[in-house]
Short mmCIF file of C-alpha atoms and ligand atoms in Angstrom, two decimals:
data_model
loop_
_atom_site.label_atom_id
_atom_site.label_comp_id
_atom_site.label_asym_id
_atom_site.label_seq_id
_atom_site.Cartn_x
_atom_site.Cartn_y
_atom_site.Cartn_z
CA MET A 1 106.83 83.73 96.70
CA SER A 2 103.08 83.73 96.31
CA ILE A 3 101.64 86.23 93.78
CA PRO A 4 99.58 88.13 96.27
CA LEU A 5 102.62 88.51 98.46
CA ARG A 6 104.74 89.64 95.38
CA GLN A 7 102.09 92.16 94.51
CA LYS A 8 101.86 93.38 98.16
CA ILE A 9 105.61 93.92 98.30
CA ALA A 10 105.69 95.68 94.94
CA VAL A 11 102.83 98.09 95.99
CA ALA A 12 104.31 98.70 99.38
CA ALA A 13 107.66 99.62 97.71
CA TYR A 14 105.90 101.88 95.33
CA LEU A 15 104.10 103.57 98.09
CA VAL A 16 107.29 104.18 100.08
CA ARG A 17 108.93 105.60 97.00
CA GLN A 18 106.08 108.12 96.50
CA ARG A 19 106.32 109.15 100.15
CA LEU A 20 110.12 109.56 99.92
CA ARG A 21 109.79 111.64 96.90
CA GLY A 22 107.03 113.70 98.51
CA VAL A 23 104.55 112.99 95.82
CA GLU A 24 101.19 114.03 97.18
CA LYS A 25 98.77 112.33 94.81
CA PHE A 26 99.71 109.11 92.94
CA PRO A 27 97.81 106.28 91.37
CA LEU A 28 97.55 102.75 92.98
CA VAL A 29 95.59 101.28 90.09
CA LEU A 30 94.87 102.49 86.58
CA GLN A 31 91.39 101.69 85.46
CA LEU A 32 92.04 101.25 81.58
CA GLU A 33 88.91 101.12 79.47
CA PRO A 34 90.16 100.45 75.81
CA LEU A 35 86.57 100.29 74.54
CA TYR A 36 83.03 100.82 75.80
CA GLN A 37 81.36 98.25 73.49
CA CYS A 38 79.97 95.08 75.13
CA ASN A 39 78.33 91.81 74.19
CA LEU A 40 75.93 92.11 77.14
CA ALA A 41 73.51 94.68 78.33
CA CYS A 42 73.47 94.26 82.17
CA ALA A 43 70.67 95.91 84.08
CA GLY A 44 73.15 97.68 86.48
CA CYS A 45 75.67 98.95 83.83
CA GLY A 46 76.43 102.44 83.21
CA LYS A 47 79.13 102.10 80.56
CA ILE A 48 77.18 100.83 77.45
CA GLN A 49 74.81 103.83 77.12
CA HIS A 50 77.43 105.90 75.13
CA PRO A 51 76.35 106.80 71.59
CA ASP A 52 77.35 104.44 68.68
CA ASP A 53 80.25 106.57 67.51
CA VAL A 54 81.85 106.31 71.08
CA LEU A 55 81.00 102.52 71.32
CA LYS A 56 82.89 101.90 68.00
CA GLN A 57 86.11 103.67 69.19
CA ARG A 58 89.11 101.63 70.54
CA LEU A 59 92.26 102.70 72.33
CA THR A 60 95.35 101.70 70.39
CA VAL A 61 98.04 99.48 72.00
CA GLN A 62 100.32 102.52 72.11
CA GLN A 63 97.73 104.74 73.70
CA CYS A 64 97.42 102.17 76.53
CA ILE A 65 101.12 101.92 77.04
CA ASP A 66 101.40 105.71 77.16
CA ALA A 67 98.58 106.05 79.61
CA VAL A 68 100.18 103.40 81.89
CA GLU A 69 103.66 104.89 81.55
CA GLU A 70 102.40 108.53 82.14
CA CYS A 71 100.61 107.77 85.34
CA GLY A 72 102.97 105.09 86.62
CA ALA A 73 100.38 102.94 88.59
CA PRO A 74 101.72 99.47 89.55
CA ILE A 75 98.37 97.79 88.90
CA VAL A 76 96.24 98.04 85.78
CA SER A 77 92.68 96.86 85.71
CA ILE A 78 91.55 96.51 82.11
CA ALA A 79 87.84 96.94 81.87
CA GLY A 80 85.22 98.26 79.56
CA GLY A 81 82.90 97.44 77.93
CA GLU A 82 84.05 93.84 77.24
CA PRO A 83 87.83 94.02 76.70
CA LEU A 84 87.96 90.70 74.76
CA ILE A 85 85.95 92.33 71.94
CA HIS A 86 89.08 94.59 71.24
CA SER A 87 91.07 92.73 68.53
CA GLN A 88 94.47 93.74 70.11
CA ILE A 89 93.61 93.21 73.76
CA HIS A 90 96.22 90.34 74.10
CA GLU A 91 98.80 92.74 72.80
CA ILE A 92 97.81 95.42 75.25
CA ALA A 93 97.94 92.89 78.14
CA ALA A 94 101.30 91.53 76.95
CA ALA A 95 102.97 94.93 76.67
CA LEU A 96 101.87 95.92 80.22
CA VAL A 97 102.99 92.61 81.56
CA GLU A 98 106.36 93.15 79.85
CA ARG A 99 106.49 96.48 81.82
CA LYS A 100 105.95 94.45 85.04
CA ARG A 101 102.59 96.02 85.72
CA PHE A 102 100.18 93.64 87.60
CA VAL A 103 97.34 93.38 84.92
CA TYR A 104 93.80 92.33 85.77
CA LEU A 105 91.80 91.65 82.67
CA CYS A 106 88.07 92.07 83.45
CA THR A 107 85.69 90.04 81.42
CA ASN A 108 82.11 88.70 81.40
CA ALA A 109 83.77 85.43 80.05
CA ILE A 110 81.53 84.98 77.03
CA MET A 111 84.67 85.02 74.72
CA MET A 112 87.21 84.07 77.22
CA ARG A 113 87.50 80.38 76.57
CA ARG A 114 88.12 80.70 72.86
CA LYS A 115 90.55 83.54 73.43
CA LEU A 116 92.64 81.86 76.07
CA ASP A 117 95.31 80.81 73.45
CA LEU A 118 96.13 84.36 72.95
CA PHE A 119 97.34 84.94 76.30
CA ARG A 120 100.22 83.47 78.44
CA PRO A 121 100.09 82.69 82.20
CA SER A 122 102.35 85.11 84.16
CA PRO A 123 102.67 86.25 87.69
CA TYR A 124 101.83 89.68 86.43
CA PHE A 125 98.59 88.55 84.58
CA ALA A 126 95.26 87.60 86.01
CA TRP A 127 91.80 87.27 84.72
CA SER A 128 89.07 88.98 86.59
CA VAL A 129 85.77 87.26 85.67
CA HIS A 130 82.39 89.02 86.35
CA VAL A 131 80.34 86.70 88.60
CA ASP A 132 77.51 88.38 90.56
CA GLY A 133 75.84 85.34 91.95
CA LEU A 134 75.11 81.73 91.51
CA ARG A 135 73.51 80.57 88.15
CA GLU A 136 69.93 82.10 88.45
CA ARG A 137 71.02 85.27 90.23
CA HIS A 138 74.07 85.92 87.87
CA ASP A 139 72.06 85.34 84.77
CA GLU A 140 69.39 87.73 86.20
CA SER A 141 72.08 90.34 86.87
CA VAL A 142 73.60 90.15 83.36
CA CYS A 143 70.06 89.77 81.73
CA ARG A 144 70.92 86.68 79.86
CA THR A 145 70.57 82.94 80.42
CA GLY A 146 73.53 80.67 80.32
CA ILE A 147 76.28 83.25 81.08
CA PHE A 148 76.99 81.79 84.59
CA ASP A 149 77.73 78.44 83.05
CA LYS A 150 79.97 79.89 80.42
CA ALA A 151 81.83 81.93 83.15
CA VAL A 152 82.35 78.72 85.27
CA GLU A 153 83.48 76.77 82.26
CA ALA A 154 86.06 79.49 81.30
CA ILE A 155 87.32 79.84 84.82
CA ARG A 156 87.89 76.08 85.10
CA GLU A 157 89.71 75.90 81.79
CA ALA A 158 91.81 78.97 82.52
CA LYS A 159 92.83 77.46 85.89
CA ARG A 160 93.65 74.14 84.15
CA ARG A 161 95.97 75.98 81.76
CA GLY A 162 97.94 77.75 84.75
CA PHE A 163 96.39 81.16 84.62
CA ARG A 164 95.78 83.19 87.71
CA VAL A 165 92.00 83.68 87.94
CA THR A 166 90.23 86.20 90.20
CA THR A 167 86.63 87.26 90.10
CA ASN A 168 84.61 90.55 90.58
CA SER A 169 81.15 90.40 92.06
CA THR A 170 78.77 93.36 92.26
CA PHE A 171 75.94 93.16 94.63
CA PHE A 172 72.54 94.91 94.27
CA GLY A 173 69.13 95.29 96.06
CA GLN A 174 68.16 91.75 95.24
CA ASP A 175 71.09 90.39 97.10
CA ASP A 176 71.28 89.50 100.77
CA ALA A 177 73.87 88.04 103.15
CA ARG A 178 72.78 84.60 102.14
CA SER A 179 73.22 85.04 98.38
CA ILE A 180 76.53 86.88 98.95
CA ARG A 181 77.83 83.96 101.09
CA ALA A 182 76.58 81.44 98.50
CA VAL A 183 78.45 82.88 95.55
CA LEU A 184 81.68 83.60 97.51
CA ASP A 185 81.77 80.19 99.05
CA PHE A 186 81.36 78.67 95.63
CA LEU A 187 84.09 80.82 94.15
CA ASN A 188 86.38 80.33 97.02
CA ASP A 189 85.86 76.66 97.95
CA GLU A 190 84.57 74.91 94.86
CA LEU A 191 86.16 76.80 91.86
CA LYS A 192 89.14 77.80 94.13
CA VAL A 193 89.75 81.15 92.29
CA ASP A 194 92.83 83.00 93.41
CA MET A 195 91.22 86.08 94.70
CA MET A 196 87.71 87.72 94.77
CA GLN A 197 86.81 91.31 94.55
CA ILE A 198 83.37 92.56 95.78
CA ALA A 199 81.54 95.75 95.31
CA PRO A 200 78.18 97.35 96.22
CA GLY A 201 76.60 98.43 92.80
CA PHE A 202 77.19 102.03 92.08
CA ALA A 203 73.99 104.06 91.25
CA TYR A 204 74.82 104.86 87.60
CA GLU A 205 72.42 107.54 86.41
CA ARG A 206 72.18 105.86 82.97
CA ALA A 207 71.77 102.26 84.07
CA PRO A 208 68.41 100.76 83.00
CA ASP A 209 67.57 99.43 86.45
CA GLN A 210 67.43 102.29 88.85
CA GLU A 211 65.61 100.53 91.59
CA HIS A 212 67.98 98.07 92.99
CA PHE A 213 71.17 100.00 93.96
CA LEU A 214 72.22 99.47 97.57
CA GLY A 215 72.27 102.52 99.69
CA VAL A 216 75.13 103.07 102.45
CA LYS A 217 72.93 101.70 105.29
CA ARG A 218 71.88 98.47 103.35
CA THR A 219 75.54 97.99 102.02
CA ARG A 220 76.81 98.02 105.64
CA GLU A 221 74.05 95.69 106.88
CA ILE A 222 74.49 93.05 104.21
CA PHE A 223 78.25 93.03 104.33
CA ARG A 224 78.24 92.91 108.09
CA GLU A 225 75.91 90.01 108.09
CA ALA A 226 77.70 88.15 105.24
CA PHE A 227 81.17 88.58 106.82
CA ALA A 228 79.93 87.26 110.21
CA GLY A 229 81.13 84.00 111.81
CA GLY A 230 84.66 84.05 110.39
CA LYS A 231 83.59 84.13 106.65
CA ARG A 232 85.55 87.26 105.94
CA LYS A 233 88.87 85.57 107.08
CA HIS A 234 87.98 82.41 105.21
CA TRP A 235 87.50 84.00 101.77
CA ARG A 236 90.44 85.11 99.65
CA LEU A 237 89.17 88.64 99.26
CA ASN A 238 91.31 91.02 96.96
CA HIS A 239 90.88 94.01 99.33
CA SER A 240 92.60 95.59 102.29
CA PRO A 241 91.39 94.72 105.70
CA LEU A 242 90.46 98.41 106.32
CA TYR A 243 88.31 98.52 103.19
CA LEU A 244 86.38 95.48 104.38
CA ASP A 245 85.94 97.27 107.82
CA PHE A 246 84.71 100.21 105.75
CA LEU A 247 82.02 98.05 103.87
CA GLU A 248 80.82 96.65 107.23
CA GLY A 249 80.52 100.16 108.68
CA LYS A 250 83.32 99.65 111.26
CA VAL A 251 85.20 102.71 110.06
CA ASP A 252 84.43 105.55 107.72
CA PHE A 253 86.65 107.15 105.11
CA ALA A 254 86.85 110.03 102.72
CA CYS A 255 86.98 109.41 99.06
CA THR A 256 90.42 109.27 97.42
CA ALA A 257 89.31 109.13 93.80
CA TRP A 258 92.76 110.25 92.50
CA GLY A 259 94.13 106.90 93.71
CA ILE A 260 92.31 104.92 90.95
CA PRO A 261 92.21 107.15 87.89
CA SER A 262 90.42 106.06 84.73
CA TYR A 263 91.54 106.30 81.10
CA SER A 264 89.30 105.59 78.16
CA VAL A 265 88.55 106.29 74.55
CA LEU A 266 87.34 109.70 75.82
CA GLY A 267 90.47 110.55 77.81
CA TRP A 268 91.05 110.80 81.56
CA GLN A 269 87.74 110.75 83.24
CA ARG A 270 86.99 113.13 86.08
CA PRO A 271 86.73 112.28 88.90
CA CYS A 272 86.64 108.48 88.68
CA TYR A 273 85.62 105.62 86.49
CA LEU A 274 82.09 105.42 87.96
CA MET A 275 81.16 109.11 87.45
CA SER A 276 81.86 111.65 84.90
CA ASP A 277 81.71 115.26 86.02
CA GLY A 278 82.97 117.86 83.54
CA ALA A 279 85.22 117.65 80.62
CA TYR A 280 87.62 114.67 80.18
CA ALA A 281 91.41 115.57 80.83
CA LYS A 282 93.80 115.23 77.98
CA SER A 283 96.64 113.98 80.14
CA TYR A 284 96.99 112.30 83.59
CA ARG A 285 98.94 115.39 84.68
CA GLU A 286 95.99 117.66 83.76
CA LEU A 287 93.64 115.27 85.53
CA ILE A 288 95.58 115.49 88.78
CA GLU A 289 96.44 119.12 88.77
CA GLU A 290 93.19 120.62 87.28
CA THR A 291 90.51 118.46 89.18
CA ASP A 292 89.00 119.97 92.35
CA TRP A 293 89.31 116.71 94.27
CA ASP A 294 87.74 118.26 97.38
CA ARG A 295 84.36 118.38 95.60
CA TYR A 296 83.93 114.64 95.55
CA GLY A 297 82.97 111.90 98.09
CA ARG A 298 79.92 111.17 100.16
CA GLY A 299 78.46 114.38 101.56
CA ARG A 300 80.33 116.57 99.14
CA HIS A 301 78.73 115.83 95.73
CA PRO A 302 75.18 114.52 95.23
CA LYS A 303 76.25 111.83 92.71
CA CYS A 304 78.46 110.44 95.40
CA ASP A 305 75.92 109.99 98.08
CA ASN A 306 75.45 106.22 97.86
CA CYS A 307 79.03 105.31 96.78
CA MET A 308 81.14 102.93 98.82
CA ALA A 309 83.04 101.67 95.79
CA HIS A 310 86.62 100.54 95.98
CA CYS A 311 87.85 103.04 93.40
CA GLY A 312 87.27 105.89 95.84
CA TYR A 313 87.62 104.24 99.19
CA GLU A 314 90.15 101.36 98.76
CA PRO A 315 92.92 104.00 98.11
CA THR A 316 92.02 105.72 101.37
CA ALA A 317 92.00 102.40 103.25
CA VAL A 318 95.56 101.47 101.67
CA LEU A 319 96.94 104.94 102.70
CA ALA A 320 95.53 104.61 106.19
CA THR A 321 97.19 101.18 106.36
CA MET A 322 100.56 102.65 105.48
CA ASN A 323 100.09 105.02 108.42
CA SER A 324 99.63 102.33 111.08
CA VAL A 325 102.17 99.55 112.04
CA LYS A 326 99.24 97.56 113.32
CA GLU A 327 97.34 97.76 110.08
CA MET A 328 100.36 97.03 107.97
CA VAL A 329 100.83 93.64 110.01
CA ARG A 330 97.15 92.99 109.66
CA ALA A 331 97.35 93.56 105.84
CA ALA A 332 100.60 91.49 105.55
CA PHE A 333 98.87 88.52 107.18
CA ALA A 334 95.47 88.86 105.37
CA LYS A 335 95.00 86.19 102.67
S1 LIG B 26 79.46 92.87 81.16
FE1 LIG B 26 80.17 94.75 82.18
S2 LIG B 26 80.32 96.18 80.56
FE2 LIG B 26 79.15 94.61 79.75
S3 LIG B 26 76.96 95.26 80.05
FE3 LIG B 26 77.70 93.95 81.76
S4 LIG B 26 78.42 95.40 83.31
FE4 LIG B 26 78.35 96.57 81.39
S1 LIG B 27 82.42 108.82 96.03
FE1 LIG B 27 84.46 108.95 95.03
S2 LIG B 27 84.56 106.96 93.88
FE2 LIG B 27 82.48 107.28 94.48
S3 LIG B 27 81.49 108.35 92.70
FE3 LIG B 27 82.21 109.89 94.04
S4 LIG B 27 84.21 110.41 93.34
FE4 LIG B 27 83.75 108.44 92.44
#
């Protein structure tokens, strides 16, 4: 069985179990941030501006296991910061794989090649390499020359060793349909990565570059143009068909931020990993029960106004898929 199919079946079974149990709010993906420190300083990043005492903090292996077990999400995306800086990151990944969670380890790939020996290929483990564009555009996005080449080299080596390798690409105001097509064609057809995740850059308040975030109108325009002519079906995109419809502006959704909760060195972040609004919750239960979820989403909260990010809208798309036989068939046959 292919890994995407294995994951789709596991997630579908999990969703059915939640429905049968009558659970109203449940996580699809846990966004786990075991540290905020990074070895890059990207212009669009809103994570590395924490004070030094926070940047020095690390989640322990046990804290990561406890967070995953408490919330029960079938998929865990380990992000940061740069997770490979954490000296026990391989132990964290192994512990979650052992518990049959689908683990995506996000990295800017600077340390990836030399840390590959610490990890084992598994159907439950995938790298998620940050690649925002082809060489010039990616290096501009991460504000350092040579990072694109490092990422490509690490991807090739990881694939050679039998790892599942996916990518995540964030697009900003400097991008257009042509640059999006160029990088996705390269990743899909030349590097042959397993799956690709895409995102319009979120307008972090603390990001150094405040001029180049895409608004909703521009996001819809560039994705509609980039996806035209059969490209969307050709690429192995790690999203539900309805979320891609949403990016193109063919459908609109409310935000379901509780579907992708975020746990970091500061606790459970409200309402989502992109935005912090109020005190962190001490437990997943407190996050779910004591957050006023109706306050969030476009049109409800000023910080949400330009957001079309997967952490709020992919869960809505997945839940809408579960409510429609037609959409379930479409999702089952998507790459
Ligand atoms: S690699 Fe990621 S965490 Fe590091 S600065 Fe860039 S966007 Fe932020
Ligand atoms: S719209 Fe949803 S996902 Fe986006 S910032 Fe607001 S709460 Fe977070």
